[in-house]
XYZ file of C-alpha atoms in Angstrom:
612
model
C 125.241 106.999 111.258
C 122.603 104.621 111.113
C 119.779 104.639 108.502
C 117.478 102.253 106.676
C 114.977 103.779 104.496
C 112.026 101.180 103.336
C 110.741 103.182 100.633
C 114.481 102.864 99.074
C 115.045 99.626 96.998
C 118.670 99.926 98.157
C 117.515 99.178 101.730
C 114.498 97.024 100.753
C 113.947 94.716 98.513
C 110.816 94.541 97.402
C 109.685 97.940 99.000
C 106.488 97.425 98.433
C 104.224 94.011 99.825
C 105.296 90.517 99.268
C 103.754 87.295 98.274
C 103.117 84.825 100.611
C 106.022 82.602 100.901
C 108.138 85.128 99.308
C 111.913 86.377 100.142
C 112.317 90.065 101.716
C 115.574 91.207 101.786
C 116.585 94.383 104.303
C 119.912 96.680 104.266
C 120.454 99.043 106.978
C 123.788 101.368 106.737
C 125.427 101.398 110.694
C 129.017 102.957 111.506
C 128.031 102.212 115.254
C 127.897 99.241 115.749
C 130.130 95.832 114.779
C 126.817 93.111 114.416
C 123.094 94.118 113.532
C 120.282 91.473 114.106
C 116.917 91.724 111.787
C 113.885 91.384 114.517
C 110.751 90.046 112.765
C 107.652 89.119 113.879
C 104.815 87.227 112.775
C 103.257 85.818 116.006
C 106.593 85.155 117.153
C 109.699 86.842 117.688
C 112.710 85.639 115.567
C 115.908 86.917 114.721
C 118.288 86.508 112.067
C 122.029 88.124 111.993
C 122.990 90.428 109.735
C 125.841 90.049 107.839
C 128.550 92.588 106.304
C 128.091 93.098 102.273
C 130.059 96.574 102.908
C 131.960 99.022 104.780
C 129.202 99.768 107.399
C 126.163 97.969 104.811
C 124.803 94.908 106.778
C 122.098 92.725 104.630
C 119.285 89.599 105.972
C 116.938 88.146 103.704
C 114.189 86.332 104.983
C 111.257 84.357 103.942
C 107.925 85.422 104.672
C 105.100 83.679 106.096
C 103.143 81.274 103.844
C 99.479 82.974 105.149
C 98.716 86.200 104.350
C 99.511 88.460 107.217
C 101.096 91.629 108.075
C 104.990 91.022 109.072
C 107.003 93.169 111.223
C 110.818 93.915 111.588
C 113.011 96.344 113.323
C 116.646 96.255 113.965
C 119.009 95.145 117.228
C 122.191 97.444 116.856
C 125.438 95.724 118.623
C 127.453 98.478 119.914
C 130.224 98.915 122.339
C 128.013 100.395 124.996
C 125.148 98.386 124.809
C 123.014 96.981 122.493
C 120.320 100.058 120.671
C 117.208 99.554 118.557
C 115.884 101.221 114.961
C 112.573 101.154 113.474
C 110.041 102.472 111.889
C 109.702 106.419 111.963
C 107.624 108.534 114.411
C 104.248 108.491 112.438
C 104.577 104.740 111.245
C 104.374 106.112 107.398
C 107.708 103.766 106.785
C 110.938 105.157 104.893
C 113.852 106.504 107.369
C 113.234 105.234 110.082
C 114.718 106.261 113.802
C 117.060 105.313 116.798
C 114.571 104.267 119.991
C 114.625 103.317 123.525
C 112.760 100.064 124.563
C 110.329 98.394 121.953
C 110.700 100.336 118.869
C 107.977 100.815 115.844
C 108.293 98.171 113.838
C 108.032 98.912 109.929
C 105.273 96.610 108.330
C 105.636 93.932 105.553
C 102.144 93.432 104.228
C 102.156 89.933 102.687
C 99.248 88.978 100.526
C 97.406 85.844 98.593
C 99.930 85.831 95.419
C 96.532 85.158 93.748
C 95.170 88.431 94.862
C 93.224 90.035 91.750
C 90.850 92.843 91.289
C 88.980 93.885 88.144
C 90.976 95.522 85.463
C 87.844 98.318 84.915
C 88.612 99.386 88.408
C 93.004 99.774 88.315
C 92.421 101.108 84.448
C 89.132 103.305 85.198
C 87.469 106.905 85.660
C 85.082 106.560 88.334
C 82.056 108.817 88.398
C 79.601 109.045 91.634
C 76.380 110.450 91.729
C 73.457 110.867 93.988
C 70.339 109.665 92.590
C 67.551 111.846 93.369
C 69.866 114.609 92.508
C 71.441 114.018 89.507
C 68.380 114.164 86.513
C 64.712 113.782 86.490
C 64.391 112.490 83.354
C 61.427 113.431 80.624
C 59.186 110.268 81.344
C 55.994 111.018 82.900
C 55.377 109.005 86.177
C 52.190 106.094 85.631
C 49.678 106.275 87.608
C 50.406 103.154 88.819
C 54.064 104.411 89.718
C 52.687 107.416 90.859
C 50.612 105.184 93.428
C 53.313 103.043 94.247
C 55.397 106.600 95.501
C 52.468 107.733 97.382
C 52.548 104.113 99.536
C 56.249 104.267 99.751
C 56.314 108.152 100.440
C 53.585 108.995 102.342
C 55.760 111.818 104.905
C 58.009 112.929 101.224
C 57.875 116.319 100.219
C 58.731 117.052 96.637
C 60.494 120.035 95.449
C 58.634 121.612 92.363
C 61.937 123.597 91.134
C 64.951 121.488 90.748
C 67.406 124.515 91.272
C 65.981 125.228 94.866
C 68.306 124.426 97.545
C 67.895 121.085 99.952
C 66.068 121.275 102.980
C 67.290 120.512 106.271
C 64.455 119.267 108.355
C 66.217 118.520 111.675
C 64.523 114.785 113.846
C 64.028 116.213 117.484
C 65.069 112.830 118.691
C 68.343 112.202 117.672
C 69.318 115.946 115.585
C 70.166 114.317 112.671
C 68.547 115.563 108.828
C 65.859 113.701 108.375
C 66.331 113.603 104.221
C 62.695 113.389 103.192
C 62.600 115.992 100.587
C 62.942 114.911 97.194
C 64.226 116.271 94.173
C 62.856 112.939 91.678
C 65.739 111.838 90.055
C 65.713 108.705 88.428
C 67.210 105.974 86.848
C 65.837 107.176 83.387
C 67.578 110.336 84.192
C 70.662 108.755 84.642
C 70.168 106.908 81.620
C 69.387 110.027 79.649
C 72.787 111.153 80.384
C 75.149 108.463 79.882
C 76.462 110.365 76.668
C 77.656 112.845 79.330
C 79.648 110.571 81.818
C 80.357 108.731 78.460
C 82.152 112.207 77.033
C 83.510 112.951 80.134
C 85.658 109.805 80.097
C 83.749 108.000 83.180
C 84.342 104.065 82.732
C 82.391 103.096 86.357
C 79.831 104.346 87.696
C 79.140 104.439 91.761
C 75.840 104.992 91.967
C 74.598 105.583 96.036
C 71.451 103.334 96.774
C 68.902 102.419 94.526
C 66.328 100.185 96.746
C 63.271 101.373 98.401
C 63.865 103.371 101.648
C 62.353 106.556 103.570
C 64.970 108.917 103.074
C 66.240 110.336 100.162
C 70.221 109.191 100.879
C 68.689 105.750 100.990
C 71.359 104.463 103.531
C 67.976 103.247 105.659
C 66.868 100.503 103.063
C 63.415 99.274 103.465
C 63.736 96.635 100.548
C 66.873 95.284 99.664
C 65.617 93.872 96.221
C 62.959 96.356 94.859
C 63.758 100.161 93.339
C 63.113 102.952 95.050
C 59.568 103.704 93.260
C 60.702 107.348 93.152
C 63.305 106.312 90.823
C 61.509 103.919 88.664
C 61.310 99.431 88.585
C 63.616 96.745 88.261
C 62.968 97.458 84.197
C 64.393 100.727 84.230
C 67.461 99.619 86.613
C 68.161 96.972 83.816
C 67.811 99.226 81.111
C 70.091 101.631 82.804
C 72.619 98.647 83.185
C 72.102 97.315 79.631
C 72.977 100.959 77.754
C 75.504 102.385 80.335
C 77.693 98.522 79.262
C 77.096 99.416 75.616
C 78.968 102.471 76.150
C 81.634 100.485 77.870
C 80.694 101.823 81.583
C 80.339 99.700 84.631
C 77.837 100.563 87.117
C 78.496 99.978 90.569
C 75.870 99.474 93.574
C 76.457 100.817 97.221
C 75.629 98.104 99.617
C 74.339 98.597 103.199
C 74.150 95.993 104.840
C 75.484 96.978 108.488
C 72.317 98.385 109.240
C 68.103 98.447 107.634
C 65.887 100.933 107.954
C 63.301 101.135 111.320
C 60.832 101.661 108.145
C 61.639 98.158 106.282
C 60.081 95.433 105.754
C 62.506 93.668 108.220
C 61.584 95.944 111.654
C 58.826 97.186 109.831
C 58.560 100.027 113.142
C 55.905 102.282 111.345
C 53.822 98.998 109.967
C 54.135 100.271 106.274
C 55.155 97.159 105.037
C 53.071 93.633 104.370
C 55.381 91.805 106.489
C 55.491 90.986 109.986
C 58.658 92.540 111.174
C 61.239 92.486 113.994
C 59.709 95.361 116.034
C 56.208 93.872 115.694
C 57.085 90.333 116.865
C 59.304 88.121 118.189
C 57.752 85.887 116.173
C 58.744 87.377 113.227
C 61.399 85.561 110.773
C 63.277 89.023 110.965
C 63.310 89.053 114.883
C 66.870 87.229 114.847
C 68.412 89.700 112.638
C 68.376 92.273 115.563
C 69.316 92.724 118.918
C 66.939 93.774 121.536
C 68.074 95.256 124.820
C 64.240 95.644 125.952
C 61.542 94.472 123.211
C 60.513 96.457 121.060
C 61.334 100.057 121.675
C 65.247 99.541 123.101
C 67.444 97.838 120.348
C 71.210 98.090 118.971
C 71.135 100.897 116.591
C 74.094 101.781 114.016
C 75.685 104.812 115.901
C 72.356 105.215 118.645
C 69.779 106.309 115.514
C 66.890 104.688 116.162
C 65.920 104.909 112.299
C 68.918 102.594 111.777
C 68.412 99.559 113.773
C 71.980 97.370 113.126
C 71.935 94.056 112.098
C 73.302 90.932 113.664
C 75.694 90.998 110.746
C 76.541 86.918 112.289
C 72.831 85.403 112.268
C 72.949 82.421 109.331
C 69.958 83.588 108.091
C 70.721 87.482 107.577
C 73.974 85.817 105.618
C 72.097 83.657 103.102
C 69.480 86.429 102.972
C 72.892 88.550 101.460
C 74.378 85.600 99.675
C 72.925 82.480 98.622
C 72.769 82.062 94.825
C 69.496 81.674 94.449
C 68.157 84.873 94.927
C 71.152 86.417 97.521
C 70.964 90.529 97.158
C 74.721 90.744 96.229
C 74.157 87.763 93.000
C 71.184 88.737 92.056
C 71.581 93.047 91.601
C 74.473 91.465 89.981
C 72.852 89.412 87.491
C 70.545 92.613 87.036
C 73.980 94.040 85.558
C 75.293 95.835 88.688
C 79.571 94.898 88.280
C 79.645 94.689 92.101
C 79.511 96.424 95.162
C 80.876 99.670 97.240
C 80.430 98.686 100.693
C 78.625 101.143 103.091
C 80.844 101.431 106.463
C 83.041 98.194 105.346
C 85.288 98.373 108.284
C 82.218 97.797 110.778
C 81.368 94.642 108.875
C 82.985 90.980 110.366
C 86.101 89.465 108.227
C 84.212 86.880 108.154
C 81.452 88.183 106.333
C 83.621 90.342 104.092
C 85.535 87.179 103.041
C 82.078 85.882 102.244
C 80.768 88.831 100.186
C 83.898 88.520 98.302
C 83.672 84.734 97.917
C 79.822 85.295 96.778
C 80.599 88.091 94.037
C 83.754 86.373 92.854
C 81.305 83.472 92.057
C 78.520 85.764 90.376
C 81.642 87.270 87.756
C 85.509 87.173 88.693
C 85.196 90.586 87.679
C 83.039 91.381 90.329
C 84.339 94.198 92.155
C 83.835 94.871 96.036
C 84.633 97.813 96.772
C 85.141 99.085 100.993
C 84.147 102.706 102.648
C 87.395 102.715 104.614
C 88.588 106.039 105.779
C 91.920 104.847 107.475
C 94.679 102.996 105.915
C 93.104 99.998 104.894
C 96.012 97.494 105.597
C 96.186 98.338 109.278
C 93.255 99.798 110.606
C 92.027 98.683 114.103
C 88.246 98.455 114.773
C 86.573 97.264 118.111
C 89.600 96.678 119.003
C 90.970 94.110 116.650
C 93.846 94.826 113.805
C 92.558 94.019 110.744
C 94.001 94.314 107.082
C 91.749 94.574 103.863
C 94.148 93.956 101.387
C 95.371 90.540 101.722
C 93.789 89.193 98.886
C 90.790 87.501 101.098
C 87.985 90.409 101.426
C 88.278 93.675 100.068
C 88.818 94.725 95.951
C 90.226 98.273 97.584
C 88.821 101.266 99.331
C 87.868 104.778 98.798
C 91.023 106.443 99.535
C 90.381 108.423 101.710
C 94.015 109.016 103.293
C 95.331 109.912 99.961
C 92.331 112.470 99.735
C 92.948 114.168 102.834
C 96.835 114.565 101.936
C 96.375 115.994 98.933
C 93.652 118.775 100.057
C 96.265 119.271 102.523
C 99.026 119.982 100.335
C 96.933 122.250 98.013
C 95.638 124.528 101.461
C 99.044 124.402 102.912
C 98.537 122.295 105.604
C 101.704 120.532 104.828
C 104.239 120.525 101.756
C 105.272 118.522 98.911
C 107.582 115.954 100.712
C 104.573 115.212 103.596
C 102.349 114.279 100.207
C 104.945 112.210 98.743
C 105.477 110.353 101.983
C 101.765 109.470 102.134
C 102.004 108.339 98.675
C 105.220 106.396 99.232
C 103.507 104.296 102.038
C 100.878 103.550 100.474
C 103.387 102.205 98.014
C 105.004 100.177 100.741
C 101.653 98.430 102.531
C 99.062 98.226 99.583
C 99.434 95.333 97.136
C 99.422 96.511 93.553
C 95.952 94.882 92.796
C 94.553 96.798 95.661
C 96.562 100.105 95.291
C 95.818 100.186 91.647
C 92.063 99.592 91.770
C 92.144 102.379 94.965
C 88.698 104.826 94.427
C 90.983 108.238 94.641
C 88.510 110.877 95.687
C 88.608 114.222 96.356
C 84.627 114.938 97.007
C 81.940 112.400 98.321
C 78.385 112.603 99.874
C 80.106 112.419 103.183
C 82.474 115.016 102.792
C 82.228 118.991 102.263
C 82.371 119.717 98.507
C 85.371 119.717 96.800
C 85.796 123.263 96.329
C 84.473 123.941 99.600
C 87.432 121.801 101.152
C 89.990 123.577 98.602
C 89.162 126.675 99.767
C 89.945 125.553 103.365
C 86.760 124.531 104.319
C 87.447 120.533 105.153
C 89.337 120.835 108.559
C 89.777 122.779 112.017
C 86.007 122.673 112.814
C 84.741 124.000 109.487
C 82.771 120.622 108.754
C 81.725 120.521 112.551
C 79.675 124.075 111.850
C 75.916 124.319 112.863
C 74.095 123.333 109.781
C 71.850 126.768 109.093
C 75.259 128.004 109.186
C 76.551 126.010 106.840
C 73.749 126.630 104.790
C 74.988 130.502 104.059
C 78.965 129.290 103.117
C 79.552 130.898 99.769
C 82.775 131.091 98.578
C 84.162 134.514 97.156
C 84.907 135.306 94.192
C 88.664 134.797 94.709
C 88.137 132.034 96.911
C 86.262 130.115 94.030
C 88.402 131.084 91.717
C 91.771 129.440 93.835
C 89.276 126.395 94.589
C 88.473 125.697 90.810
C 92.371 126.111 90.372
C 93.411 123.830 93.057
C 90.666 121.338 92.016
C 92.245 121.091 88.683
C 95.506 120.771 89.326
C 94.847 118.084 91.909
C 92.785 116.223 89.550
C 95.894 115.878 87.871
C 97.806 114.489 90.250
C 95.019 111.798 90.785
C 95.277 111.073 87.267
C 99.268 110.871 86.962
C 99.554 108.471 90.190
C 97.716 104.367 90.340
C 94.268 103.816 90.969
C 90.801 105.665 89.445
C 89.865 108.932 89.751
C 87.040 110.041 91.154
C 84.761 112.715 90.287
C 81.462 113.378 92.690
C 78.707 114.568 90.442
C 78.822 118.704 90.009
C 82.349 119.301 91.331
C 83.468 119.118 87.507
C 80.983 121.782 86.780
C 82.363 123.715 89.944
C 79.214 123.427 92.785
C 79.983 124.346 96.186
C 78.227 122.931 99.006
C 79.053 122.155 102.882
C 78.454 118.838 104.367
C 75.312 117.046 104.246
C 72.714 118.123 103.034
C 74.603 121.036 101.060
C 77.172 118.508 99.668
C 74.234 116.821 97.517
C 72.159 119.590 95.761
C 70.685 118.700 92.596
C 73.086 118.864 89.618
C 73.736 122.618 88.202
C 72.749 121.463 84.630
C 71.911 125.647 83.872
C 74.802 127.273 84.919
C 77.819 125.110 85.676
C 81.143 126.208 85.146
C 81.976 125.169 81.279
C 85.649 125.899 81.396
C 85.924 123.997 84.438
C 83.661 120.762 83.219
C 86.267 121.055 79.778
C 89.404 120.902 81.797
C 87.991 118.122 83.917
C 87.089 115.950 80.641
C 90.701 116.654 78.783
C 92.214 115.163 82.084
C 90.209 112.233 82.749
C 90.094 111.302 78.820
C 93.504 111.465 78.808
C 93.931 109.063 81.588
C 91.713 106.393 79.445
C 94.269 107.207 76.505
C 97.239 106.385 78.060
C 97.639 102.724 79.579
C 101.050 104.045 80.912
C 99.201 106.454 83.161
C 96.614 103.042 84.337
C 98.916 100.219 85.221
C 102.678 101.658 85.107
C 105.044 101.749 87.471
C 105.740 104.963 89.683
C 108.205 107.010 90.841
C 107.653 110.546 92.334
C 109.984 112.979 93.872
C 108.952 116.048 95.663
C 111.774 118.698 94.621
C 110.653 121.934 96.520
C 107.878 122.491 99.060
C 105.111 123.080 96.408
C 106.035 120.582 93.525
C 105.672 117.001 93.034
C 107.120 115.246 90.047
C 105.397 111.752 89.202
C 107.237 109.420 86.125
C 104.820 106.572 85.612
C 107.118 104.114 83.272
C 107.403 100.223 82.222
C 110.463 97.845 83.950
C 111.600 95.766 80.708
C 108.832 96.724 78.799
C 106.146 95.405 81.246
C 103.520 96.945 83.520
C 103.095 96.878 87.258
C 101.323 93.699 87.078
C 104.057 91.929 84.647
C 101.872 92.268 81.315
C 103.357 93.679 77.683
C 103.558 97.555 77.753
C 105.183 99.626 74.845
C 104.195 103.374 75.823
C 107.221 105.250 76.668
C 107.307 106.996 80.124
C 105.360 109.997 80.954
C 105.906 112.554 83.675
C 104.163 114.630 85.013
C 104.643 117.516 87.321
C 102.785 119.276 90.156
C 102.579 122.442 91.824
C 100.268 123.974 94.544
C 101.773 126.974 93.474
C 97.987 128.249 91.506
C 97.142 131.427 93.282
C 98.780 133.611 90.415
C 96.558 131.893 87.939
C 93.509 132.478 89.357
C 94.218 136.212 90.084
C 94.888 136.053 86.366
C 91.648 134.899 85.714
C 93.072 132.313 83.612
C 89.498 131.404 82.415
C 87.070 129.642 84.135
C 83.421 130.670 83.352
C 79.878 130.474 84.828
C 78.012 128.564 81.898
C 77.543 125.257 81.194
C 75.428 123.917 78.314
């Protein structure tokens, strides 16, 4: 037999990252061989004999480089016939690993600044996102003034009157993508209106999606990086919002976008709407260099070929300072404003360099600044444009939506895969992700950029369901049993979110039980009439529970998967301290699992249709 398991601290100690400069010490169990030599790797090959602590047990320990870096190892079995090799497993998720021919997999060692930090809002939060224009109006009347200021900014918007009617999907000839200028009018008042909501529903941060002036209504095309949207009020009514969501003790958190502008900004300025003279109109223009022409003006480097999003030369000097100086960099000063920090738009197309910036420029504004990455891969060894890169070494990243993590669990609730394929996911992420950066993780299980959560619950995230023609799309309504298993399945996997590290996530509606398909369905005004009460009062007991109980926030974790449709997760203290080596009295708490929800909702264990 030979077996070493890295999510075992019998074969690994630690299993999870290590400090710079810090000691790693391997066991690996092997009747079949006399010698085993530890392969590592950090640039270099080196290896370092095994020796005997055992009948069959071999142990190395090894120090680890003094940069943060991701470190590899595998093992050289000595036997009588020739020497074999083990590593990591088939799908690279780490524990048992597997005998191989030629190069094995190696299993990864992520080793990370020891000062690595991230805010303690995030790692002890509830974090709420909503969608501005379709969360709440508000009761203030619109100026004129204001009302002129939308009609300059606007002037191709269309307004719904009724805020229940459905979004419209108005379809660009050019390029087939929604062209997201119908507006519902939420606001920032609106938002304000209902912090004693998100405030009762336990939400500690909230991820609000852009806020700055831009065509569309997603507002991932910014036209102005430091004025409000007009639809959604001023500067004033952004600080206000700030100033009274911190009195309540909630953080509110900006989405950046800063990979790409809008062709309607006052940096191309394409359409001539703005006072400026912009890229498209000159190459005179001070904005010229921030973009990359392949024939002036009409053929430039787009973010994915839309021409509405020409990308940024995210290199140029002066695009940087524009982002960071402290004078009046967008990052500082939406900051100062009272913005906690930032969740980064497409994070993994953005240089290292510039993310080690960002991070370096928000630290400065408030060491609690949080920077927050849109990374749907595993963050610590993703590969983009064909470079490795790792976002939680301490140097760039806060942590990521966790999107991995999401996709697992919807999995395990439709039966994609079982209990133990869950706990492996969890387990690695265990193994790669630094505690700072696991525990201030964003675990979602709905987004803008995803199908609703029920929708995906009731098996409507995967196998071409989210590929679907959009005016198809558009008629998805779940069933009355299918709802009811969704709004079971939601529940219970809310709970799992809320027993394991990092905040969970709630995308406005889904705790009042909306359904939607991908965009434009998945961002429908709120359903303040008729949401699901039962639902919304379940959500709230679980996420106010998590802000009760620092055990469930920072301790440690252990979780066992005991049949194909249960997980078991113990969060619990090592010698009366927390994960990150602070005081912590609360005795353990477990916590168990189960897919197992059909029976419930053929019980019709309760869920209603009104919400007040």
């Amino acid at each position: 037999m030979i077996l070493h398991d890295s999510h075992a601290p019998a074969d690994r100690a630690p299993i999870g990252p290590v400090a710079a400069g810090g000691q790693l010490t391997v066991r690996i169990t092997c009747d079949e061989g006399e010698t085993v030599t530890l392969r590592t790797w950090d640039g270099t090959e080196q290896t370092t004999p095994m020796h005997p602590v055992d009948a069959h047990r071999f142990e190395a320990t090894v120090t680890v480089p003094e940069t943060p870096m991701l470190f590899w190892y595998d093992f050289i079995i000595h036997a009588p016939g020739g020497d074999k090799r083990y590593g990591n497993a088939w799908d690279e998720l780490g524990g048992e690993g597997a005998l191989m021919y030629g190069m094995p997999r190696s299993y990864q060692v992520t080793v990370f600044d020891p000062a690595f930090d991230t805010p303690r809002y995030l790692r002890e939060g509830v974090i709420y996102q909503l969608f501005p224009d379709r969360f709440f109006r508000g009761t203030d009347t619109p100026t004129p003034a204001r009302q002129a200021a939308i009609a300059a900014a606007h002037p191709d918007a269309s307004f719904h009157a009724d805020w229940n009617e459905p979004p419209a999907l108005d379809t660009d000839p050019e390029n087939g993508d929604n062209r997201a200028l119908d507006f519902f009018g939420g606001t920032l008042r609106g938002i304000a209106e209902k912090l004693d909501y998100l405030q009762s529903l336990g939400v500690s941060v909230l991820y609000v999606n852009p806020v700055v002036r831009a065509r569309t209504n997603h507002r991932y095309d910014t036209g102005d990086y430091h004025a409000v949207d007009p639809i959604l009020g001023d500067e004033a009514d952004f600080d206000a919002l700030a100033a009274q969501a911190k009195a309540r003790g909630i953080h509110v958190l900006l989405d950046g976008v800063f990979s790409h502008t809008g062709a309607d900004s006052r940096y191309f300025n394409r359409f001539g709407r703005y006072d400026t003279l912009g890229a498209y109109q000159s190459k005179q223009s001070p904005f010229y260099p921030w973009y990359h022409f392949f024939d002036f003006p009409n053929h430039y480097h787009a973010w994915w070929g839309f021409y509405t999003l020409p990308a940024v030369e995210k290199d140029n000097p002066a695009f940087r300072d524009f982002l960071l100086n402290r004078r009046d960099g967008v990052l500082p000063a939406w900051m100062r404003r009272g913005a906690c920090g930032w969740r980064l738009d497409v994070a993994d197309e953005l240089p290292v360099s510039l993310l080690q910036a960002m991070r370096a420029s928000v630290k400065a504004q408030d060491a609690q600044g949080a920077l927050l990455g849109e990374v749907w891969e595993d963050a610590s060894n993703k590969i983009t444009y064909g470079q490795p890169r790792s976002y939680c070494l301490g140097d760039t990243l806060d942590s990521v939506m966790n999107y991995p993590l999401r996709r697992a669990v919807i999995d395990f609730f439709t039966r994609r895969t079982d209990a133990r394929g869950l706990k492996r996911l969890i387990d690695h992420q265990r193994e790669v992700y630094p505690a700072p950066f696991r525990y201030a993780a964003m675990n979602l299980l709905g987004s803008h950029d995803r199908v609703r959560a029920l929708n995906a619950f009731a098996g409507y995230d995967r196998d071409g369901a989210i590929q679907m023609p959009r005016e198809d799309a558009r008629q998805v309504r779940l069933t009355a049993r299918e709802l009811a298993v969704a709004k079971e399945r939601y529940a219970e996997a809310l709970r799992l979110l809320c027993a394991l590290p990092g905040a969970p996530a709630v995308y406005y509606g889904d705790e009042l039980g909306m359904q939607g398909m991908a965009d434009p369905w998945n961002r429908a005004p709120m359903d303040w009439a008729s949401g699901d009460a039962t639902l919304w009062h379940a959500v709230c007991a679980l996420l106010n529970h998590r802000r009760q109980h620092p055990i469930l926030q920072t301790g440690f974790d252990e979780v066992a998967a005991p049949d194909a449709d249960t997980l078991v997760i113990r969060r619990h203290t090592a010698n009366g301290l927390n994960a990150f080596g602070e005081p912590l009295t609360e005795p353990p708490i477990t916590v168990t699992v189960t897919r197992a929800v059909e029976a419930r909702a053929d019980a019709q264990s309760g869920f209603t249709t009104a919400f007040a």
